[in-house]
Structures are given as structure tokens and as C-alpha cells.
Amino acid sequence: MPLYDRNNIFARILRGEAPCTKVYEDEFALAFNDIRPKARVHVLAIPKGEYVSLIDFSQSAPPETVAGFWRAVTKVAEQLGVADGYRVSSNVGPGGGQVVFHFHVHILSGPRT
Ligand code: AMP
């Protein structure tokens, strides 16, 4: 497991040091538009704590943090008006295509662009 880099772009967004187009926020998660959307709706949801990947989050985060995050993901979909049809994915590790090492999920809906 790589060490968490506090200068990764999502950490900077969480600290307000880099911009984002926020679509949802609560105590567990921040969600914002992906800058390179691959579908009509393409939002990223990230936990507020320092977790490198899905593995790190699942193994290290307190149960209430894990539950709160996944509930936030469903709230994002509701807020975006896509609760009747969307997909959620997470790239894990360089071999899985992960390029930002702060755990995040992609929430996508509509035709792929
Ligand atoms: P991955 O780590 O493979 O899941 O991909 C990271 C995702 O973050 C990509 O879809 C990028 O387009 C997206 N991304 C990178 N930087 C930003 C940013 N500053 N704001 C929004 N999305 C970003």
C-alpha cells in the first residue's frame, strides 16, 4: 500500500486549495464533477479522510465512516436525478488505472462520451 500523499489533487480540493464544481457535501463525503467526463453525468465522490484506495478505505476506515460514505454516494445520485439508473466504479492501484491516490468512486449516468 503506497503512503498517502497529502499533496494529491483531491486532498488539495478538500482543503480548498484547488477548485472543483461541487455537487454534494456532507460530513462523510465531497462530490464534484470530473474534469474529463466520460458520460453525461460523471461525478467523483471522495471521503474526507486520508485513504489511498478502496482497499485502504475498506480496511482502515471506521465502520461508521464506511457506511456514511456509501450512503453519501446514493444521496449524490438522488441529488443528480439519476437514482433510477447509474453506475459506480473505483480504479484500484496503478494496474487498475488509478491515477489519483485519494480513494474515490466514479458515479456515471447516461451514454458514455
Ligand atoms: P482514476 O484515479 O483513474 O480513478 O481517475 C481520476 C479521475 O480524476 C479522472 O477521471 C480525472 O479526470 C479526474 N480528475 C483529475 N483531476 C481532477 C480535478 N482537479 N477535478 C476533477 N476531476 C479530476
Coordinates of C-alpha atoms and ligand atoms in Angstrom, one line a residue:
M1 CA 0.0 0.0 0.0
P2 CA 1.6 3.4 -1.0
L3 CA 1.7 6.1 1.6
Y4 CA -0.9 8.8 1.4
D5 CA 0.4 11.9 -0.3
R6 CA -1.2 15.0 1.2
N7 CA -0.5 17.0 -1.9
N8 CA -2.6 14.9 -4.2
I9 CA -5.1 16.9 -6.1
F10 CA -8.2 15.6 -4.2
A11 CA -6.5 16.4 -0.9
R12 CA -6.0 19.9 -2.2
I13 CA -9.6 20.2 -3.3
L14 CA -10.7 19.1 0.2
R15 CA -8.6 21.8 1.7
G16 CA -10.0 24.4 -0.6
E17 CA -6.6 24.9 -2.3
A18 CA -7.8 23.7 -5.7
P19 CA -11.2 24.4 -7.3
C20 CA -13.9 21.9 -8.0
T21 CA -17.5 22.0 -9.2
K22 CA -19.2 20.7 -6.0
V23 CA -22.4 18.8 -6.4
Y24 CA -22.8 17.4 -2.8
E25 CA -21.1 17.5 0.6
D26 CA -21.8 16.1 4.0
E27 CA -19.6 15.1 6.9
F28 CA -18.5 11.9 5.2
A29 CA -18.0 12.9 1.5
L30 CA -17.4 15.5 -1.0
A31 CA -18.7 15.0 -4.6
F32 CA -17.7 17.1 -7.6
N33 CA -17.8 16.9 -11.4
D34 CA -15.0 15.0 -13.1
I35 CA -13.0 17.4 -15.2
R36 CA -12.8 14.9 -18.1
P37 CA -16.4 13.5 -18.1
K38 CA -16.8 10.1 -19.7
A39 CA -20.6 10.2 -19.6
R40 CA -23.4 12.8 -19.5
V41 CA -23.2 12.6 -15.7
H42 CA -19.7 11.9 -14.3
V43 CA -19.2 12.8 -10.7
L44 CA -16.4 11.8 -8.3
A45 CA -17.2 11.1 -4.6
I46 CA -14.4 11.2 -2.1
P47 CA -14.2 10.5 1.6
K48 CA -12.9 13.3 3.8
G49 CA -10.2 11.2 5.4
E50 CA -6.9 10.2 4.1
Y51 CA -7.3 6.9 2.3
V52 CA -5.3 5.9 -0.7
S53 CA -7.7 3.5 -2.3
L54 CA -10.7 1.3 -1.9
I55 CA -8.6 -1.3 -0.2
D56 CA -7.2 1.2 2.3
F57 CA -10.7 2.7 2.9
S58 CA -12.3 -0.7 3.4
Q59 CA -9.5 -1.9 5.7
S60 CA -8.7 1.2 7.7
A61 CA -11.8 3.4 8.0
P62 CA -14.2 3.1 11.0
P63 CA -17.4 1.3 10.1
E64 CA -19.5 4.5 10.5
T65 CA -17.2 6.3 8.1
V66 CA -17.6 3.5 5.5
A67 CA -21.4 3.4 5.9
G68 CA -21.6 7.2 5.8
F69 CA -19.6 7.4 2.6
W70 CA -21.6 4.8 0.7
R71 CA -24.8 6.4 1.9
A72 CA -23.5 9.7 0.6
V73 CA -22.9 8.1 -2.8
T74 CA -26.5 7.2 -3.1
K75 CA -27.5 10.7 -2.0
V76 CA -25.4 12.1 -4.8
A77 CA -27.2 10.0 -7.3
E78 CA -30.6 11.1 -5.9
Q79 CA -29.5 14.8 -6.0
L80 CA -28.3 14.4 -9.6
G81 CA -31.7 13.0 -10.5
V82 CA -30.2 9.7 -11.8
A83 CA -31.2 7.4 -8.9
D84 CA -33.1 5.2 -11.4
G85 CA -30.0 4.4 -13.4
Y86 CA -26.3 4.9 -12.8
R87 CA -23.1 3.0 -12.3
V88 CA -20.3 3.3 -9.7
S89 CA -16.7 2.3 -10.1
S90 CA -13.4 2.7 -8.5
N91 CA -10.0 2.1 -10.0
V92 CA -7.7 0.4 -7.5
G93 CA -3.9 0.8 -7.9
P94 CA -1.8 1.6 -11.0
G95 CA -2.7 -1.7 -12.5
G96 CA -6.4 -0.8 -12.2
G97 CA -5.9 2.5 -13.8
Q98 CA -5.9 4.6 -10.6
V99 CA -4.1 7.9 -11.1
V100 CA -5.2 9.9 -8.1
F101 CA -4.3 8.2 -4.9
H102 CA -7.1 9.5 -2.6
F103 CA -9.9 7.0 -2.6
H104 CA -12.7 8.0 -4.9
V105 CA -15.6 6.5 -6.8
H106 CA -16.8 7.5 -10.2
I107 CA -20.6 8.0 -10.4
L108 CA -21.7 7.8 -14.1
S109 CA -25.0 8.0 -15.8
G110 CA -26.1 8.4 -19.4
P111 CA -24.4 7.3 -22.6
R112 CA -20.6 7.1 -22.5
T113 CA -18.9 10.1 -24.2
Ligands
AMP1 P1 -8.7 7.5 -11.5 O1 -7.7 7.7 -10.4 O2 -8.2 6.6 -12.6 O3 -10.0 7.0 -11.0 O4 -9.0 8.8 -12.2 C1 -9.0 10.1 -11.6 C2 -10.1 10.9 -12.2 O5 -10.0 12.2 -11.6 C3 -10.1 11.1 -13.7 O6 -11.4 10.7 -14.2 C4 -9.8 12.6 -13.9 O7 -10.5 13.2 -15.0 C5 -10.3 13.2 -12.5 N1 -9.7 14.4 -12.1 C6 -8.3 14.7 -12.0 N2 -8.1 15.9 -11.5 C7 -9.3 16.4 -11.3 C8 -9.8 17.7 -10.8 N3 -8.9 18.7 -10.5 N4 -11.1 17.9 -10.7 C9 -12.0 17.0 -11.1 N5 -11.6 15.7 -11.6 C10 -10.3 15.5 -11.7

